[in-house]
mmCIF file with all atom_site columns, C-alpha atoms in Angstrom:
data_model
loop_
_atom_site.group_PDB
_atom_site.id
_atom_site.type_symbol
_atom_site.label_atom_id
_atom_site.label_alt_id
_atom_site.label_comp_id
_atom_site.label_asym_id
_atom_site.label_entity_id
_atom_site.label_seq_id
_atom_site.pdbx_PDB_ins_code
_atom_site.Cartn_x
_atom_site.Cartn_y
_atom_site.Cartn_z
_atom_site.occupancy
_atom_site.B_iso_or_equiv
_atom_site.pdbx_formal_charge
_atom_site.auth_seq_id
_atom_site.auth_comp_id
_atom_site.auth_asym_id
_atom_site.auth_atom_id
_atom_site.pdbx_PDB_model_num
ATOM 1  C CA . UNK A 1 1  ? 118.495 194.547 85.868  1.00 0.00 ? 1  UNK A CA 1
ATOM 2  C CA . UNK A 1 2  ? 121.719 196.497 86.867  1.00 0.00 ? 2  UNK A CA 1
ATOM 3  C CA . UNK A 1 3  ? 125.018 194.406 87.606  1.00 0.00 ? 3  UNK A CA 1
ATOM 4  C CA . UNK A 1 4  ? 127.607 195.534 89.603  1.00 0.00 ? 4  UNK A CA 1
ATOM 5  C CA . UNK A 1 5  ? 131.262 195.163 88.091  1.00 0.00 ? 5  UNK A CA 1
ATOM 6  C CA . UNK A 1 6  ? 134.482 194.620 90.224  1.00 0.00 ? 6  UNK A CA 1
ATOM 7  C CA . UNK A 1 7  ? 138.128 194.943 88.280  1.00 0.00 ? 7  UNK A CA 1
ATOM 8  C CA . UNK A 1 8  ? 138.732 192.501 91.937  1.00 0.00 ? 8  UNK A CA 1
ATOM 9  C CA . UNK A 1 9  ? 137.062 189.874 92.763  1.00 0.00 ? 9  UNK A CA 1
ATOM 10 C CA . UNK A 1 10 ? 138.065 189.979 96.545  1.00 0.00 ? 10 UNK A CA 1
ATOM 11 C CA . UNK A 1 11 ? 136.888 193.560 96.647  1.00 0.00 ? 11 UNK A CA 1
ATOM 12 C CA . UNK A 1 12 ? 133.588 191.839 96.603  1.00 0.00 ? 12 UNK A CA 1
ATOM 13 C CA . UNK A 1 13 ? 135.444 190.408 100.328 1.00 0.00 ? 13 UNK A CA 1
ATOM 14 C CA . UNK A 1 14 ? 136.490 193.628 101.701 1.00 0.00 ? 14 UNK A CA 1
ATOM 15 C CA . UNK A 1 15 ? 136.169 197.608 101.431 1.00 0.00 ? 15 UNK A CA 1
ATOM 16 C CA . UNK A 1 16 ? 140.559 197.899 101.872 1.00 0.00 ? 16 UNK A CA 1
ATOM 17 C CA . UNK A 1 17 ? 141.749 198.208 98.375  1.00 0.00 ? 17 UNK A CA 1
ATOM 18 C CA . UNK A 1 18 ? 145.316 196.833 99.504  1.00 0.00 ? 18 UNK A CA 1
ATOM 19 C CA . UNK A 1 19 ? 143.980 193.575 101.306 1.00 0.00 ? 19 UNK A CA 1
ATOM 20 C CA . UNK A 1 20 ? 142.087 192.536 98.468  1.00 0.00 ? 20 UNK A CA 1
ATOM 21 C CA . UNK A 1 21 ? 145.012 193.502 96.413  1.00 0.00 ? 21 UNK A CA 1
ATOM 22 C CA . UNK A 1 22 ? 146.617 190.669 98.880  1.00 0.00 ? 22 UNK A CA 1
ATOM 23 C CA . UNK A 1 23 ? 144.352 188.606 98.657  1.00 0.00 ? 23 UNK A CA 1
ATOM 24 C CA . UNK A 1 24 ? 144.405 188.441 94.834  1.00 0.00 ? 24 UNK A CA 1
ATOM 25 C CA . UNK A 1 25 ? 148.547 188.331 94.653  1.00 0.00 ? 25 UNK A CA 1
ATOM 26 C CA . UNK A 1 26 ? 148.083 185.544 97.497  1.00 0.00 ? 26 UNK A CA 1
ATOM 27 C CA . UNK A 1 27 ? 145.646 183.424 94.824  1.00 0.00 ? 27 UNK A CA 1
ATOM 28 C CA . UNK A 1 28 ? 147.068 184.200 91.662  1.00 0.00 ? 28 UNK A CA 1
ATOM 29 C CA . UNK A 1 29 ? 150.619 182.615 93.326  1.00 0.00 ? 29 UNK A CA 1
ATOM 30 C CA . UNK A 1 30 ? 148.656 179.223 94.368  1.00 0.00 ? 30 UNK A CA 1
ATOM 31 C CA . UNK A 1 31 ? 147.061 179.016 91.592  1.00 0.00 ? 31 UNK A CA 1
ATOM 32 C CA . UNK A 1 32 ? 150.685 179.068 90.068  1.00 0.00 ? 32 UNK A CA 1
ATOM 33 C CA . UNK A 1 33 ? 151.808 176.452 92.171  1.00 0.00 ? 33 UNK A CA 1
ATOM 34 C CA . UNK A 1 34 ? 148.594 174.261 91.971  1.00 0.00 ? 34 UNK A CA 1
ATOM 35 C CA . UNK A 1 35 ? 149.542 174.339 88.339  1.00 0.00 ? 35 UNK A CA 1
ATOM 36 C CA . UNK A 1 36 ? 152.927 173.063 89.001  1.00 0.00 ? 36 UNK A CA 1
ATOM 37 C CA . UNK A 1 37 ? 151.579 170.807 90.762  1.00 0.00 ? 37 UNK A CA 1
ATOM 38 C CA . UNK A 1 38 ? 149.141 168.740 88.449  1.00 0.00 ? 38 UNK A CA 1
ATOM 39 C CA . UNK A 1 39 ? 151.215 169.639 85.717  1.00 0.00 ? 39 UNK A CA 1
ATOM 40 C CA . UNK A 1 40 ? 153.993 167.294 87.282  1.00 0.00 ? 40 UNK A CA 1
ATOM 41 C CA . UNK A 1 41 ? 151.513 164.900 88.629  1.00 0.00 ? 41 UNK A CA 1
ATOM 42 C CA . UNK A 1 42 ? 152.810 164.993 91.787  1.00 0.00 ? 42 UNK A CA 1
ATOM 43 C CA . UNK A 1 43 ? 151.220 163.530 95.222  1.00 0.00 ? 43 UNK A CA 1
ATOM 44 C CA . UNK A 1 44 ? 151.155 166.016 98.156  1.00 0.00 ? 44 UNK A CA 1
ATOM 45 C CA . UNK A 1 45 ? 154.561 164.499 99.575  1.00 0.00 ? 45 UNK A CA 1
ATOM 46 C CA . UNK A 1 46 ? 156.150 164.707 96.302  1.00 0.00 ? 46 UNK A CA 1
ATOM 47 C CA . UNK A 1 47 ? 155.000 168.609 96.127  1.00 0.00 ? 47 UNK A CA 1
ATOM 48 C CA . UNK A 1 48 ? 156.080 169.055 99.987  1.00 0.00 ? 48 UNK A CA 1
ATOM 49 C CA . UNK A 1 49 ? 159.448 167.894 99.325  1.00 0.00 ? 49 UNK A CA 1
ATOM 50 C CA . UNK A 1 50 ? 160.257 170.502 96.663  1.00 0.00 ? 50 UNK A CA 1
ATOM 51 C CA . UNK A 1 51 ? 158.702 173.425 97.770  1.00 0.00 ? 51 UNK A CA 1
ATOM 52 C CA . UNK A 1 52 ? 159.976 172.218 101.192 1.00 0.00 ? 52 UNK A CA 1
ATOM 53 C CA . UNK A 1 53 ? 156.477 172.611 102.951 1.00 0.00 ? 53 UNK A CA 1
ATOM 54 C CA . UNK A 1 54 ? 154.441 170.329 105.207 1.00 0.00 ? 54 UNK A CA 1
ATOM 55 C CA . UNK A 1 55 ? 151.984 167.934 104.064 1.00 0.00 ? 55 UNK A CA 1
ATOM 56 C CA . UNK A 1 56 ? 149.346 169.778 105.597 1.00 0.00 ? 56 UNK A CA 1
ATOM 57 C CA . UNK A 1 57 ? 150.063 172.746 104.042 1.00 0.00 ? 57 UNK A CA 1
ATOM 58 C CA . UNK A 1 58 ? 150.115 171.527 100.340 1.00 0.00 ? 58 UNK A CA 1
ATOM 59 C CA . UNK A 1 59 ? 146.547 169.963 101.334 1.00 0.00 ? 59 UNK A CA 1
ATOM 60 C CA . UNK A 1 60 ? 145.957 173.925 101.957 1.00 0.00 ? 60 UNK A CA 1
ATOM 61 C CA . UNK A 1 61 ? 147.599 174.800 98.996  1.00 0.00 ? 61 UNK A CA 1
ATOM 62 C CA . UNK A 1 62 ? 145.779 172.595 96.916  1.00 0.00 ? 62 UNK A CA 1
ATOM 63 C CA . UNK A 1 63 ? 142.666 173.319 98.398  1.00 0.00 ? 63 UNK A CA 1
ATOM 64 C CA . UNK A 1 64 ? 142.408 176.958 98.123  1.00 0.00 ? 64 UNK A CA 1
ATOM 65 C CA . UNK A 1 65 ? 142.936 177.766 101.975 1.00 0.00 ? 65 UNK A CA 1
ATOM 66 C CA . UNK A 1 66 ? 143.882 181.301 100.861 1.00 0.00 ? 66 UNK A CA 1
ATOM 67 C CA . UNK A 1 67 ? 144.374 182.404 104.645 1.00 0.00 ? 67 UNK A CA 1
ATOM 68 C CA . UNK A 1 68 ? 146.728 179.919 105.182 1.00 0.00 ? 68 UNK A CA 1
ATOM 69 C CA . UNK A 1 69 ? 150.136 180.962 102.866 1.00 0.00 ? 69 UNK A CA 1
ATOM 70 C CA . UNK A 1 70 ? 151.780 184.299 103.139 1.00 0.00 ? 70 UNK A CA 1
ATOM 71 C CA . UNK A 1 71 ? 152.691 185.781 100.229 1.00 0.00 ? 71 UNK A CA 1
ATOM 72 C CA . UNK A 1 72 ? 156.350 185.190 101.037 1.00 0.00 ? 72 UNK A CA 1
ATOM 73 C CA . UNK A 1 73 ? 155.814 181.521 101.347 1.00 0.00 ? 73 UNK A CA 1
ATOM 74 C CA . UNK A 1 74 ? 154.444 181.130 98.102  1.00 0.00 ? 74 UNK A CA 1
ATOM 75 C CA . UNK A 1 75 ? 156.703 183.071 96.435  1.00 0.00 ? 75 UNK A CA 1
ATOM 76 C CA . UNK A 1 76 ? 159.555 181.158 98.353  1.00 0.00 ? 76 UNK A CA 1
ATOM 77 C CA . UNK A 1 77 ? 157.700 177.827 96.659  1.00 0.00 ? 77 UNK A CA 1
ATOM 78 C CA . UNK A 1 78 ? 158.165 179.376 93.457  1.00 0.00 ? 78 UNK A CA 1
ATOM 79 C CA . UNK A 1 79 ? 161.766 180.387 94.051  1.00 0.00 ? 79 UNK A CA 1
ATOM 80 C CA . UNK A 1 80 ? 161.962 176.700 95.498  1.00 0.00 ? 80 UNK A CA 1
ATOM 81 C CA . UNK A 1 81 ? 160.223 175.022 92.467  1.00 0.00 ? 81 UNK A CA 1
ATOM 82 C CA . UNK A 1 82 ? 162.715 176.716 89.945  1.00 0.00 ? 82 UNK A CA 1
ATOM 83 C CA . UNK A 1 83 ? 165.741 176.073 91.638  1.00 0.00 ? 83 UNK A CA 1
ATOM 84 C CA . UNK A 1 84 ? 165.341 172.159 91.442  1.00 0.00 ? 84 UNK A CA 1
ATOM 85 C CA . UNK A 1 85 ? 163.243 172.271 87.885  1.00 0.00 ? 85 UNK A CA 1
ATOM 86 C CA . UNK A 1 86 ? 165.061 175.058 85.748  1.00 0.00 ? 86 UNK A CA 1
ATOM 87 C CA . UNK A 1 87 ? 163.660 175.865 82.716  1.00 0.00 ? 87 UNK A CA 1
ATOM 88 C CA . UNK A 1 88 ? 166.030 175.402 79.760  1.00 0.00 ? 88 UNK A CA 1
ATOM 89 C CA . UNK A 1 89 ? 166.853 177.536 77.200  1.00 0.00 ? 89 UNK A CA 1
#
């Protein structure tokens, strides 16, 4: 039996090499932040008051609602995250 092999999962989802280039920046960054996120422990509110998001939309974070987040949003949850929670050195 012959398999087929995909270096991108989401190209699997569409035939445009750049969208499921999106699509796999888009889920590597909530899968970031969904680390963050049960890393800390953190309830949904606790999550939507530091990356400054609604309630709703950490439920779609956490959930895997990859249509739902912009790239830019997630990134600007990252930016968000490490602002308030530096890292130290």
């Amino acid at each position: 039996m012959n398999s087929i092999k995909f270096s991108n999962v989401f190209d699997v989802v569409t035939d445009n090499k750049e969208e499921a280039n999106e699509l796999q920046v888009r889920a590597d960054l909530m899968i970031a932040l969904r680390g963050i996120v049960e890393e800390k422990g953190w309830k949904q509110a606790e999550a939507a008051e530091v990356f400054k998001l609604s309630q709703p939309q950490v439920g779609d974070l956490l959930q895997g609602k990859i249509d739902k987040l912009s790239i830019d949003l997630l990134i600007t949850c990252l930016n968000r995250y490490s602002c308030t929670h530096p890292t130290s050195k």
